[in-house]
XYZ file of C-alpha atoms in Angstrom:
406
model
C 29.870 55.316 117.637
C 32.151 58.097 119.230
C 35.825 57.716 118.652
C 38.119 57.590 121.460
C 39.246 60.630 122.447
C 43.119 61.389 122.014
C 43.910 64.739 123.471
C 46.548 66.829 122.401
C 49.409 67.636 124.885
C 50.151 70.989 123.506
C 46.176 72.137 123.481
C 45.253 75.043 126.610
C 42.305 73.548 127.384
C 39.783 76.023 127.447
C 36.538 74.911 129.064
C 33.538 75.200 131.606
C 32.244 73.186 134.197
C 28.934 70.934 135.219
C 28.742 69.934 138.312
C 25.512 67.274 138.906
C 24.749 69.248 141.716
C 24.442 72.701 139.678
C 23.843 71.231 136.408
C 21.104 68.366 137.135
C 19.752 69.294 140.537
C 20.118 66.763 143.732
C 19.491 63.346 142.763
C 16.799 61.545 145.238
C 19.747 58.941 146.250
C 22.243 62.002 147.302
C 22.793 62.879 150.612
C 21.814 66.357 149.864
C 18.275 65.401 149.487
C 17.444 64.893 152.899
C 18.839 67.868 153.908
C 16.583 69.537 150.904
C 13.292 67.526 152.279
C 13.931 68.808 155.594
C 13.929 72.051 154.868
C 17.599 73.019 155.984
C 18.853 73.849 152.003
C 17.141 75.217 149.043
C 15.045 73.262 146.571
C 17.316 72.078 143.552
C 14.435 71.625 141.110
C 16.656 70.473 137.813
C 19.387 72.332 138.294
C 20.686 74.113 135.455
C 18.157 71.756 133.140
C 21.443 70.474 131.221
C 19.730 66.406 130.757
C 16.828 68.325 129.418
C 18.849 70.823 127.005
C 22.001 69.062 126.718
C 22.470 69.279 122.588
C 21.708 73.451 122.464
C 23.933 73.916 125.681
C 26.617 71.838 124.555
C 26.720 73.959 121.487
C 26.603 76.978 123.243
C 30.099 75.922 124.837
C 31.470 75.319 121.979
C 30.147 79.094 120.726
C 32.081 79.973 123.571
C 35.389 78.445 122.439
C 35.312 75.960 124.734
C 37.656 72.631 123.531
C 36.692 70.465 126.839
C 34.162 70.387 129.812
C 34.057 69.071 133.027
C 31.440 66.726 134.044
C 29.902 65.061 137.325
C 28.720 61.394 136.503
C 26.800 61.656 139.666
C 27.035 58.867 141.846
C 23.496 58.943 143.728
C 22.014 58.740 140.008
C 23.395 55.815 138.762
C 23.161 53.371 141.766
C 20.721 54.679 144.311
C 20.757 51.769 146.444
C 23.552 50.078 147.229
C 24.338 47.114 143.648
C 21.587 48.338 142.120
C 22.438 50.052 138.486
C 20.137 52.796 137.159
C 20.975 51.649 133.439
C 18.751 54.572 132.421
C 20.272 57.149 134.165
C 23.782 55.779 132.339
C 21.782 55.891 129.156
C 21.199 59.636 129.169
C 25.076 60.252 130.718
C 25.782 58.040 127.793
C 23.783 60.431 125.180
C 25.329 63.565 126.579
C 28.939 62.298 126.358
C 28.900 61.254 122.893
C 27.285 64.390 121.678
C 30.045 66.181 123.325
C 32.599 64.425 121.755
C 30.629 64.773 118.250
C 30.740 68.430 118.931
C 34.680 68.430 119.635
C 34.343 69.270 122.928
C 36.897 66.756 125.155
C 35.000 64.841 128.212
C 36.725 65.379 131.769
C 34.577 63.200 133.607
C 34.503 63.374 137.425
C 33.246 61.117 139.757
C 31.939 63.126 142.911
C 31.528 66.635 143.592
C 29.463 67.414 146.492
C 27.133 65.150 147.097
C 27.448 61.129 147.971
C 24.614 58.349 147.742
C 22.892 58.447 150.828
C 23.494 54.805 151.674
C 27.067 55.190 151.387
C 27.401 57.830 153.683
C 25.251 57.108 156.206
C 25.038 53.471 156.208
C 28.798 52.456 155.105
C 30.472 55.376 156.364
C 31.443 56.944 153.261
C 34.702 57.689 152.484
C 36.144 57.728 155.880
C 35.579 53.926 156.157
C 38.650 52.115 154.183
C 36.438 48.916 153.893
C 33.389 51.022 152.402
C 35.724 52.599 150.234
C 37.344 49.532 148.600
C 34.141 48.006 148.367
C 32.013 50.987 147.184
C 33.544 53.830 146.263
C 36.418 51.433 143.637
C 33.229 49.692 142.358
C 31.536 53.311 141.077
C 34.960 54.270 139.982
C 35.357 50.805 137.822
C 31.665 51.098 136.763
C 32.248 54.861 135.521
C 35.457 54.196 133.803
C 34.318 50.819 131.998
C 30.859 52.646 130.892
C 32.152 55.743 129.430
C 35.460 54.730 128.172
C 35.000 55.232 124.757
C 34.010 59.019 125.348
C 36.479 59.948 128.241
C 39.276 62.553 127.525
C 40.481 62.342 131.317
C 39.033 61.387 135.231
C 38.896 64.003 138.025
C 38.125 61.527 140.747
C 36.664 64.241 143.622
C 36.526 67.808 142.935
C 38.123 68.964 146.322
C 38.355 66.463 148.183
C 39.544 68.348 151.190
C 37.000 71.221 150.921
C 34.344 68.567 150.720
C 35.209 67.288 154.596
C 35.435 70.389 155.757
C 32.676 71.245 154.795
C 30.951 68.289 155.808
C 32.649 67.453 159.003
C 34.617 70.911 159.973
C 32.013 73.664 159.322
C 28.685 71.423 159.095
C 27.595 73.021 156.057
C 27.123 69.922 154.207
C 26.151 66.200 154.979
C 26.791 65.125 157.412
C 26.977 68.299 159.023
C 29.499 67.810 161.886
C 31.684 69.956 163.285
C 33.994 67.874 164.870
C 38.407 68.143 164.554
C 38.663 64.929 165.021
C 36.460 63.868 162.322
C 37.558 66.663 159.997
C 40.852 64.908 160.075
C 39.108 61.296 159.411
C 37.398 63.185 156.535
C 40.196 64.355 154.828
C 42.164 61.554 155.046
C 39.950 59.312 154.112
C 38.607 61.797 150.739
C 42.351 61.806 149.941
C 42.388 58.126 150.284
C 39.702 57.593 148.408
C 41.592 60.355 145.361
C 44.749 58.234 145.273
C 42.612 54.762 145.197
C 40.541 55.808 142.549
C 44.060 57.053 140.402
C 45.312 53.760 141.347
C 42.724 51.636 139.343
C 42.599 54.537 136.486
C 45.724 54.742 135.877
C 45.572 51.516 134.294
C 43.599 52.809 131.381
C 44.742 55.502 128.598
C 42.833 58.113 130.073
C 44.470 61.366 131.866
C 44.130 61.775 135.113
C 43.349 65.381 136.742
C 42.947 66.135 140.447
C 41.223 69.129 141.609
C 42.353 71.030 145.164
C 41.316 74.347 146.586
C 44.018 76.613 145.865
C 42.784 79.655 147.979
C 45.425 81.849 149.582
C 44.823 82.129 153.408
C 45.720 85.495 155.253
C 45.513 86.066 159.159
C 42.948 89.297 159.338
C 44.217 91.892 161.046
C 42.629 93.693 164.394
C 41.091 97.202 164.076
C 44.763 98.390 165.455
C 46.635 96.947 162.055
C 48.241 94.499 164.613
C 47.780 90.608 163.608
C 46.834 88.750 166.539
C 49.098 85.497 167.405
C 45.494 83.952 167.817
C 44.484 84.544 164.205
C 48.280 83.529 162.574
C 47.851 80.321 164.293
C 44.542 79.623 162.976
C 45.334 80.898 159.792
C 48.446 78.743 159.932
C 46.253 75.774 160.967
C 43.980 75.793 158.087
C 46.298 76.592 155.792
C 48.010 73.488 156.882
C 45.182 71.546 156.468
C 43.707 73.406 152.827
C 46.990 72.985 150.753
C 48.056 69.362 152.572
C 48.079 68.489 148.867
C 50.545 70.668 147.267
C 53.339 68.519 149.878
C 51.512 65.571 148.443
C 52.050 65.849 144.733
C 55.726 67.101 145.569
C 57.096 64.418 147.650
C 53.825 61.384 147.899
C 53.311 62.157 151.555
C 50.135 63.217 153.054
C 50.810 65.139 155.944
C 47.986 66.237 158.789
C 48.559 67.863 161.748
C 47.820 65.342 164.854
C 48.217 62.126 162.295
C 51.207 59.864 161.231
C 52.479 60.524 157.858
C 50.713 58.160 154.921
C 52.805 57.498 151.571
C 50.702 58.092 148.350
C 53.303 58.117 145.740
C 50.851 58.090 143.250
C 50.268 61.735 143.492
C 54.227 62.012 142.163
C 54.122 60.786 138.719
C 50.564 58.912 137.817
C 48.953 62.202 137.650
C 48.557 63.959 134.192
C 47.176 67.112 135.389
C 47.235 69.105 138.614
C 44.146 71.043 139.065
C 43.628 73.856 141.033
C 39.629 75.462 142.097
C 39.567 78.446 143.066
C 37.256 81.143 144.314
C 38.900 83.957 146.880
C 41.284 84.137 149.332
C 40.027 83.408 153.169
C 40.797 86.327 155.605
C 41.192 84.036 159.094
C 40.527 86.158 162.439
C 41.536 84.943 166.371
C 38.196 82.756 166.410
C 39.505 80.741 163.430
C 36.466 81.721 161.102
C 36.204 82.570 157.612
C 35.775 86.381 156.324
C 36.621 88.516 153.184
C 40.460 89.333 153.018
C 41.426 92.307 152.859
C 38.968 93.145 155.202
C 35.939 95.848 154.115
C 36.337 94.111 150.293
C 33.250 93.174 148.509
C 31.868 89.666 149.189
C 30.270 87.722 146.631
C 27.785 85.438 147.613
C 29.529 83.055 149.223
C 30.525 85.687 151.905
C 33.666 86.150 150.914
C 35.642 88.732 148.159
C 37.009 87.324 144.919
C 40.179 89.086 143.762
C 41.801 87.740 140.206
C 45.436 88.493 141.379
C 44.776 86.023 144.151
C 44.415 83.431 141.481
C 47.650 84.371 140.323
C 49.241 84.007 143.262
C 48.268 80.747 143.908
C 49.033 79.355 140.149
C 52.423 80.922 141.157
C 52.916 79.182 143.934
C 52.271 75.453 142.612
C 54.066 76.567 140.012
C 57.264 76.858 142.035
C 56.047 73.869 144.728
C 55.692 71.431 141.411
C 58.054 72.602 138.833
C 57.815 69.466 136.939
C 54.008 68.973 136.970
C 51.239 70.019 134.491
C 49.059 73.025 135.914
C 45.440 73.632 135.129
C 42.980 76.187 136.615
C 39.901 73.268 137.237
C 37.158 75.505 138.315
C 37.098 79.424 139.026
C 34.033 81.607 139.311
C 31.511 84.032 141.384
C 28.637 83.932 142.829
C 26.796 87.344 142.007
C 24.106 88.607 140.129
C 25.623 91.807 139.182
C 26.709 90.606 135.431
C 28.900 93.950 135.009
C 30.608 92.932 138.020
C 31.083 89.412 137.303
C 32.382 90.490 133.886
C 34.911 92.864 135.115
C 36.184 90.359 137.370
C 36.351 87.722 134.669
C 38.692 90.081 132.097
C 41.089 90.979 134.459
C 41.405 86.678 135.765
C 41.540 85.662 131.933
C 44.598 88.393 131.810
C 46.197 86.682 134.938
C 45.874 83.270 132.948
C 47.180 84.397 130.022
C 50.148 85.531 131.412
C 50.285 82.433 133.646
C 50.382 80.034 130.487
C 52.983 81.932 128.849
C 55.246 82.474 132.447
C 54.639 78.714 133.746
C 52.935 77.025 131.175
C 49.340 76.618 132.865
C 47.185 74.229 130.877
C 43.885 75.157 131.028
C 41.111 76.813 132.592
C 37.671 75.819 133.181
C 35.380 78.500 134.112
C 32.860 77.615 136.994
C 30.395 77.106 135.910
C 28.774 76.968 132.182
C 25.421 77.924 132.911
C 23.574 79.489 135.917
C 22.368 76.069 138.345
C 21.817 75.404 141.655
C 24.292 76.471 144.672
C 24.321 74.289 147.549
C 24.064 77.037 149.860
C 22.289 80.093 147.509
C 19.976 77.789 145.431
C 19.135 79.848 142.651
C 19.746 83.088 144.165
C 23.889 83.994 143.259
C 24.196 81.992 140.152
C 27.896 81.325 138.800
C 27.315 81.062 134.839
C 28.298 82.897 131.649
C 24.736 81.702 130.355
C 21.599 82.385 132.734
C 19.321 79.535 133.394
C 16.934 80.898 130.431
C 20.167 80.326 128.615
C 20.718 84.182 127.579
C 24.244 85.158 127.107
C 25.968 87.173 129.528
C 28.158 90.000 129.001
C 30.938 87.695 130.428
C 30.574 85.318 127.977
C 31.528 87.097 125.149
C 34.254 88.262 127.015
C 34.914 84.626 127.648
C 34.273 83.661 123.588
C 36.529 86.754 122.541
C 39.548 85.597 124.716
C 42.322 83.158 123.676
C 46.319 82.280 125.290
């Protein structure tokens, strides 16, 4: 049997990410899969293969370096209808968790990125309903931390929570696919509801506890003139409002939306271990409120937008000075691209930004996004994200990645 894991306070964690999504493809139960059955995303297939290849990929991180991973116990997978308990799929979680830990690699375990069961969504309301939530949602977060106790490091209980509603219910890129204000709001509240719920019952336990927030930098685009429109500061001001709601929330327990009442969530204050920041690019914002590459005419990765490292180190900067008194870790940062010698060059100069960030403000860790090429929600296979390609050769930026240390 795996020992419990102790983690070490003064460790950086260095690490990389598996989302279920990426890593596993979409579980049948998810959300996502009707979307993929109707044709209106790309087929997932197995994702990255990792419940296939777990042992060699596990030891590839640790090739890498890597002291820690983060992990999706996916939801959809282990109860696809509502009470009923895959005990298989927990078997195999169960078998990739303890290898990790007899490897030395430290489990962060989170418990939903992305996707949702289908009949939690749809039929409960998902995490917008509070009775759903308390019912559901705490049960999967009970089940999760009771299960894999023995080989849990720390929880992440939603990898960004906020990005996921707007996503789902500002932009309509994900299920449900609304684009509604109103129920943006709802969303976002009720995701956040659903983060400081979940920390609630884990704090109980000797776990640590790690949120994860996007932590891009918005910028109001400028107009062909140089002039910035008073159109695109207020939208930029609006999202902006809206994307780092949570860097208020860890500083004072207040959740703060424009158009809603104030909610306390002390919680946030002191119950959290780790703060932890994802991050891609910075959003350029024009007059119509939409998303493009900032500064304008820079190269956009896949996702339509331009990564820039020193962005990254503006934003650590920022929570830095926001949450003077709170533990800082980089919880997912990467690019979609399939030019490796880009993707590399872009990787050695962020590693030099979080060098210097560990040694300025004492950052924590960094988890690169993500281990191995999988599925995008958006891209499928096309702009893969990994410092190991789906055939599991090693990219240039991975030995970039091995040969770097704080």
């Amino acid at each position: 049997m795996a020992s419990s894991p102790t983690a070490d306070a003064s460790m950086f964690l260095k690490g990389v990410t598996a989302s279920a999504v990426s890593a596993e493809g979409v579980a049948p139960a998810a959300d996502w899969s009707t979307w993929e059955r109707d044709g209106r995303a790309p087929r997932s297939s197995d994702g990255a293969g990792l419940l296939t290849d777990f042992r060699d990929d596990l030891q590839q991180f640790v090739a890498l370096g890597c002291n820690a991973w983060r992990v999706t116990i996916e939801w959809a997978r282990i109860e696809p209808e509502p009470g009923k308990v895959d005990h298989d799929a927990l078997d195999i979680y169960r078998d990739v968790l303890a290898f990790a830990r007899e490897v030395g690699l430290q489990n962060w375990i989170t418990l939903q990125s992305t996707t949702l069961p289908g009949w939690y969504l749809d039929d409960e309301g998902g995490h917008c309903d509070e009775d759903a939530r308390g019912r559901y949602w705490l049960r999967h977060v009970d089940r999760v931390a009771e299960v894999f106790d023995e080989f849990a490091t720390g929880f992440v209980p939603i990898d960004d929570p906020i990005g996921w509603a707007v996503r789902s219910y500002g932009l309509g890129s994900r299920p449900p696919g609304r684009k509604d204000r109103v129920g943006l709001r709802d969303a976002a509240e009720g995701a956040v509801h659903a983060t400081h719920e979940a920390i609630r019952l884990l704090s109980s336990g000797r776990q640590q506890l790690m949120t994860a927030w996007r932590a891009d930098p918005i910028h109001a685009l400028a107009e062909d003139d140089g002039r910035v429109s008073l159109e695109a500061t207020q939208a930029a001001r609006g999202w902006e409002n809206l994307f780092w709601a949570w860097l208020r929330l860890h500083a004072n327990g207040v959740l703060e939306l424009d158009g809603r009442a104030p909610v306390d969530m002390p919680l946030f204050v002191n119950a959290v271990d780790h703060v932890g920041i994802v991050h891609d690019h910075p959003i350029g914002i024009g007059p119509d409120s939409g998303f493009a590459p900032w500064p304008q005419g820079a190269r956009a990765s896949g996702s339509g937008l331009a990564p820039e490292p020193a962005e990254l180190a503006e934003a650590l900067h920022r929570v830095s000075e926001a949450l003077p008194d709170h533990s800082v870790v980089v919880a997912g940062h990467g690019v979609n691209t399939d030019d490796e010698a880009w993707r590399e060059h872009l990787l050695a100069r962020t590693l030099d930004h979080v060098r210097e960030a560990h040694h300025d403000i004492g950052l924590a860790g960094y988890f690169h996004d993500s281990g191995i090429d999988g599925y995008d929600w958006k891209l499928g296979f096309a702009r893969p994200r990994g410092l190991l390609s789906r055939g599991r050769a090693r990219k240039a930026a991975a030995d970039t990645f091995a040969d770097w240390s704080v």
